[in-house]
PDB file of C-alpha atoms in Angstrom:
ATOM      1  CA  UNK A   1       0.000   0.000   0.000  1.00 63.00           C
ATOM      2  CA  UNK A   2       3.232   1.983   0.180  1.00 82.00           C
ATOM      3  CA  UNK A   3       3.276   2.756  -3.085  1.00 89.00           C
ATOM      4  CA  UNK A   4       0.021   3.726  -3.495  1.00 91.00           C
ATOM      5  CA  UNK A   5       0.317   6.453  -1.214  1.00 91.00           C
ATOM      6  CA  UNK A   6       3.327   7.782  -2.774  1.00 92.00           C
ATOM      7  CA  UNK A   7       1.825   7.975  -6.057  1.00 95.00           C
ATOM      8  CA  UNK A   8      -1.085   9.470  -4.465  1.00 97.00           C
ATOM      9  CA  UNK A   9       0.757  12.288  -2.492  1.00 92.00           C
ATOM     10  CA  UNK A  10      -1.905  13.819  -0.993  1.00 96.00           C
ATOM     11  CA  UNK A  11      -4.566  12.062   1.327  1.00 97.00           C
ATOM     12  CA  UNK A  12      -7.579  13.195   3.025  1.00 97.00           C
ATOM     13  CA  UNK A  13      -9.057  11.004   5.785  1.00 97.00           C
ATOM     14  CA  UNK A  14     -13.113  10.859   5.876  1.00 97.00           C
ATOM     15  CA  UNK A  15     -13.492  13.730   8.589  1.00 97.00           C
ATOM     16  CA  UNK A  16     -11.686  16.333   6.411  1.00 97.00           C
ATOM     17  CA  UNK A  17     -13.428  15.145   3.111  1.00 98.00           C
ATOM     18  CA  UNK A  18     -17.000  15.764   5.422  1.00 98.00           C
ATOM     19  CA  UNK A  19     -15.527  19.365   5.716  1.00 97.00           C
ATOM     20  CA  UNK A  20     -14.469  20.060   2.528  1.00 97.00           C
ATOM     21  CA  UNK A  21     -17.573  18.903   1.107  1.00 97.00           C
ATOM     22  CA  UNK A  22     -19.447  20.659   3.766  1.00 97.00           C
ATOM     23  CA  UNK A  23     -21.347  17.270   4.323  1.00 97.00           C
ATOM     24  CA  UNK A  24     -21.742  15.238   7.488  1.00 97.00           C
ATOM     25  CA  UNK A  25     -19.440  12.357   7.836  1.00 97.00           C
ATOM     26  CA  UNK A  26     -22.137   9.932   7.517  1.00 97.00           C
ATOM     27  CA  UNK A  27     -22.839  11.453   4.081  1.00 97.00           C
ATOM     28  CA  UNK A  28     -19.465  10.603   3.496  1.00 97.00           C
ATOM     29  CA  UNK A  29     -19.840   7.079   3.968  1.00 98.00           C
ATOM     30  CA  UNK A  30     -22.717   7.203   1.690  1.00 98.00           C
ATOM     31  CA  UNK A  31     -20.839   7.975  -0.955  1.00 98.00           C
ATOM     32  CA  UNK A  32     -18.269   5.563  -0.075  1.00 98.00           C
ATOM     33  CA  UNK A  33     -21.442   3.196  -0.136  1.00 97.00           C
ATOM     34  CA  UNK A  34     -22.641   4.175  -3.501  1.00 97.00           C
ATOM     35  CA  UNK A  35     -18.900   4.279  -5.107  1.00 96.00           C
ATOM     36  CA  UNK A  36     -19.085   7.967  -5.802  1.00 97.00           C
ATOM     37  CA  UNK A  37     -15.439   8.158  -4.415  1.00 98.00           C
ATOM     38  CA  UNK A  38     -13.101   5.322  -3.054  1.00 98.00           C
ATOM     39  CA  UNK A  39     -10.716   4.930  -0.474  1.00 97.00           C
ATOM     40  CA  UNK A  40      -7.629   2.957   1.047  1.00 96.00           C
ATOM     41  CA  UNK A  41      -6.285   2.396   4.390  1.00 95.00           C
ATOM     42  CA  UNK A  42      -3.209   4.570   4.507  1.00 94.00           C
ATOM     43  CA  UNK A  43      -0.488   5.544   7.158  1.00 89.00           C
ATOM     44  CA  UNK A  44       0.945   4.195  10.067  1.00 88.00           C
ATOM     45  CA  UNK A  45      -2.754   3.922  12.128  1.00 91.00           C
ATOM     46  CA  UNK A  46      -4.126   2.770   8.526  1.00 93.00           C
ATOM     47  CA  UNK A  47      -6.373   4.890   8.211  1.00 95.00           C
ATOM     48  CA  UNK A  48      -9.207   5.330   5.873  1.00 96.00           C
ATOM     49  CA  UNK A  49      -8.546   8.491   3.346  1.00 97.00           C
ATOM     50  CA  UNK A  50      -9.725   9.355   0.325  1.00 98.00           C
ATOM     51  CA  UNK A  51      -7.262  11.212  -2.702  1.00 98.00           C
ATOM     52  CA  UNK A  52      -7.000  14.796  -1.921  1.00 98.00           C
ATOM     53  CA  UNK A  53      -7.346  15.117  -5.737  1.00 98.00           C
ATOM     54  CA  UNK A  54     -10.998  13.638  -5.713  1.00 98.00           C
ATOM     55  CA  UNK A  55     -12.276  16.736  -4.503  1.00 98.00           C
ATOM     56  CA  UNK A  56     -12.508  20.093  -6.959  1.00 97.00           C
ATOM     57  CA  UNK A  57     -13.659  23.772  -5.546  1.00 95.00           C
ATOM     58  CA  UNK A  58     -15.834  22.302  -2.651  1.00 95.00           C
ATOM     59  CA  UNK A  59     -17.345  18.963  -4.374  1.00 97.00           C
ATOM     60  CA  UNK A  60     -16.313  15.817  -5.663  1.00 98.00           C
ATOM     61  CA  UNK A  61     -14.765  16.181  -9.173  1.00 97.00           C
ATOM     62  CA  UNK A  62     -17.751  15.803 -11.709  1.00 94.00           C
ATOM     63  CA  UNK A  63     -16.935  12.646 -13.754  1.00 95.00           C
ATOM     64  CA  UNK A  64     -15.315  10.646 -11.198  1.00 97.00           C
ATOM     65  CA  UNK A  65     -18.304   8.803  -9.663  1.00 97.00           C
ATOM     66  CA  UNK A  66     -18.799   7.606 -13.206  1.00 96.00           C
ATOM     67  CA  UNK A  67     -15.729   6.910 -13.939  1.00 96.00           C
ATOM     68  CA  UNK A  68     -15.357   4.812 -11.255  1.00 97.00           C
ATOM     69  CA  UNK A  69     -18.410   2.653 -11.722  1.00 95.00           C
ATOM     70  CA  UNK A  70     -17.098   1.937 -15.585  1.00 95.00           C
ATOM     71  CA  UNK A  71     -13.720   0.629 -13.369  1.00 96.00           C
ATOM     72  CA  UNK A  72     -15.759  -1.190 -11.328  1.00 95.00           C
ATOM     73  CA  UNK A  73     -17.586  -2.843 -14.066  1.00 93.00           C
ATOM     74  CA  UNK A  74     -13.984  -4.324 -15.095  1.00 91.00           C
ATOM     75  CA  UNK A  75     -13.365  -5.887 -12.274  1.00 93.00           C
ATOM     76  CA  UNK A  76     -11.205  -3.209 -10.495  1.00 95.00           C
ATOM     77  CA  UNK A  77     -11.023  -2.931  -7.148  1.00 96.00           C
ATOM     78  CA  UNK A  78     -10.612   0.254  -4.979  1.00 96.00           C
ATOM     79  CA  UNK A  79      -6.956   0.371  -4.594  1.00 95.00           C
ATOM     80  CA  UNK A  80      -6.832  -0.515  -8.243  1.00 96.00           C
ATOM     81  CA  UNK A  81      -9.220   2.400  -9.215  1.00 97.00           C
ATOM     82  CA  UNK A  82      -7.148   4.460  -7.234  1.00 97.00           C
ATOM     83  CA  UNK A  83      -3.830   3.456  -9.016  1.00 97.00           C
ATOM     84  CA  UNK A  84      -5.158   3.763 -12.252  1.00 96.00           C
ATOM     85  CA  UNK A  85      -6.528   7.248 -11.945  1.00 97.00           C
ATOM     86  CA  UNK A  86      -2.942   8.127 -10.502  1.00 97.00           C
ATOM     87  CA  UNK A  87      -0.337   6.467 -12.907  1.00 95.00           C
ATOM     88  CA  UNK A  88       1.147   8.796 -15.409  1.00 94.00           C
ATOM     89  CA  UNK A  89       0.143   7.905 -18.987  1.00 89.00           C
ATOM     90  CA  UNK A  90       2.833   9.835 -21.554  1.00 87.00           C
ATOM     91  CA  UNK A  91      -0.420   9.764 -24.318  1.00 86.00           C
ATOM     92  CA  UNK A  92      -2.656  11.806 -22.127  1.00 87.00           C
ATOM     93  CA  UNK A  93       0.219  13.202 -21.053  1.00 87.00           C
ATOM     94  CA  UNK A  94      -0.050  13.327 -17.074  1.00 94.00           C
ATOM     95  CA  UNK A  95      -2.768  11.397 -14.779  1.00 96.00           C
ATOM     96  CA  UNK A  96      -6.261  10.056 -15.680  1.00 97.00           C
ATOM     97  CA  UNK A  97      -7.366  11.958 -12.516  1.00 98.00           C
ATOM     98  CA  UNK A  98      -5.771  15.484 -13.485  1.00 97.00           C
ATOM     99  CA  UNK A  99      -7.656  15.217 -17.475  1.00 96.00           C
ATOM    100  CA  UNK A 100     -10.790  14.859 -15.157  1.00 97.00           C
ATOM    101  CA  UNK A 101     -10.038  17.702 -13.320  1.00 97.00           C
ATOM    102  CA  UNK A 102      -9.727  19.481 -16.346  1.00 95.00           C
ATOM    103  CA  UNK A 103     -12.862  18.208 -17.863  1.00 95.00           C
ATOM    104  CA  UNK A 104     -11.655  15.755 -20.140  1.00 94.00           C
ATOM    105  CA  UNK A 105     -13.999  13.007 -19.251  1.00 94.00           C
ATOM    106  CA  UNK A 106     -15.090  11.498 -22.604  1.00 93.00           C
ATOM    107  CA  UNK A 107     -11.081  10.736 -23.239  1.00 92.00           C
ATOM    108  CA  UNK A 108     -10.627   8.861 -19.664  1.00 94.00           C
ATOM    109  CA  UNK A 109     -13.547   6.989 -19.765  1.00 92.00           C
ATOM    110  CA  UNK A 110     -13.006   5.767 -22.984  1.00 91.00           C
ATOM    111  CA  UNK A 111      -9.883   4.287 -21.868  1.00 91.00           C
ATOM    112  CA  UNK A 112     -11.471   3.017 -18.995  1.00 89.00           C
ATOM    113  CA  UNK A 113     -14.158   1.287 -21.004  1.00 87.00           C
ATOM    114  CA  UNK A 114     -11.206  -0.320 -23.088  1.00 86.00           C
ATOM    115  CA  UNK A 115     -10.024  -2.000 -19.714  1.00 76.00           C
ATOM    116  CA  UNK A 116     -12.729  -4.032 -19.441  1.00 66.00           C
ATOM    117  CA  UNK A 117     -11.861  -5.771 -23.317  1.00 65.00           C
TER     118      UNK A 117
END
């Protein structure tokens, strides 16, 4: 899990995501629940967090919930989703998770769609 947090960088564990989102932490979980964002146990307590990078000015970043459940549909897992959305890619060029940032959702999940083949 090591390397998942380093490739990560930043982590947020679920009571600061319930800030930033303005939400209460049990809303949180919901989404957790319905696969709107993922998590992993991270740190030396192993803690649950969530990618810093998930959330976008106040909110969860638009396409991921989607993208996610097209992931999921291929059999990936949550530390795998995670992964994915974080490993370079030299064609995009830079992160599946920073072209959703910047609104390039049609691209990623196109790609994701193409894991599943």
């Amino acid at each position: 899990m090591q390397e998942l947090e380093k490739i990560v960088g930043e982590w947020l564990a679920l009571p600061d995501v319930a800030e930033l989102l303005n939400l209460q932490l049990r809303k949180v979980h919901g989404l957790l629940s319905d696969h709107q964002i993922v998590e992993a146990r991270v740190g030396e307590n192993n803690i649950r967090a969530v990618p810093a990078a998930f959330i976008q000015d106040g909110e969860v970043v638009d396409s991921l919930p989607g993208t996610i459940s097209v992931l999921l549909d291929s059999g990936f897992q949550d530390d795998e989703i995670i992964r994915w959305l974080f490993t370079p890619d030299e064609s995009l060029p830079g992160t599946p998770i920073e072209a959703l940032r910047q609104g390039r959702k049609t691209e990623i999940r196109r790609r994701a769609q193409a894991m599943a083949w």
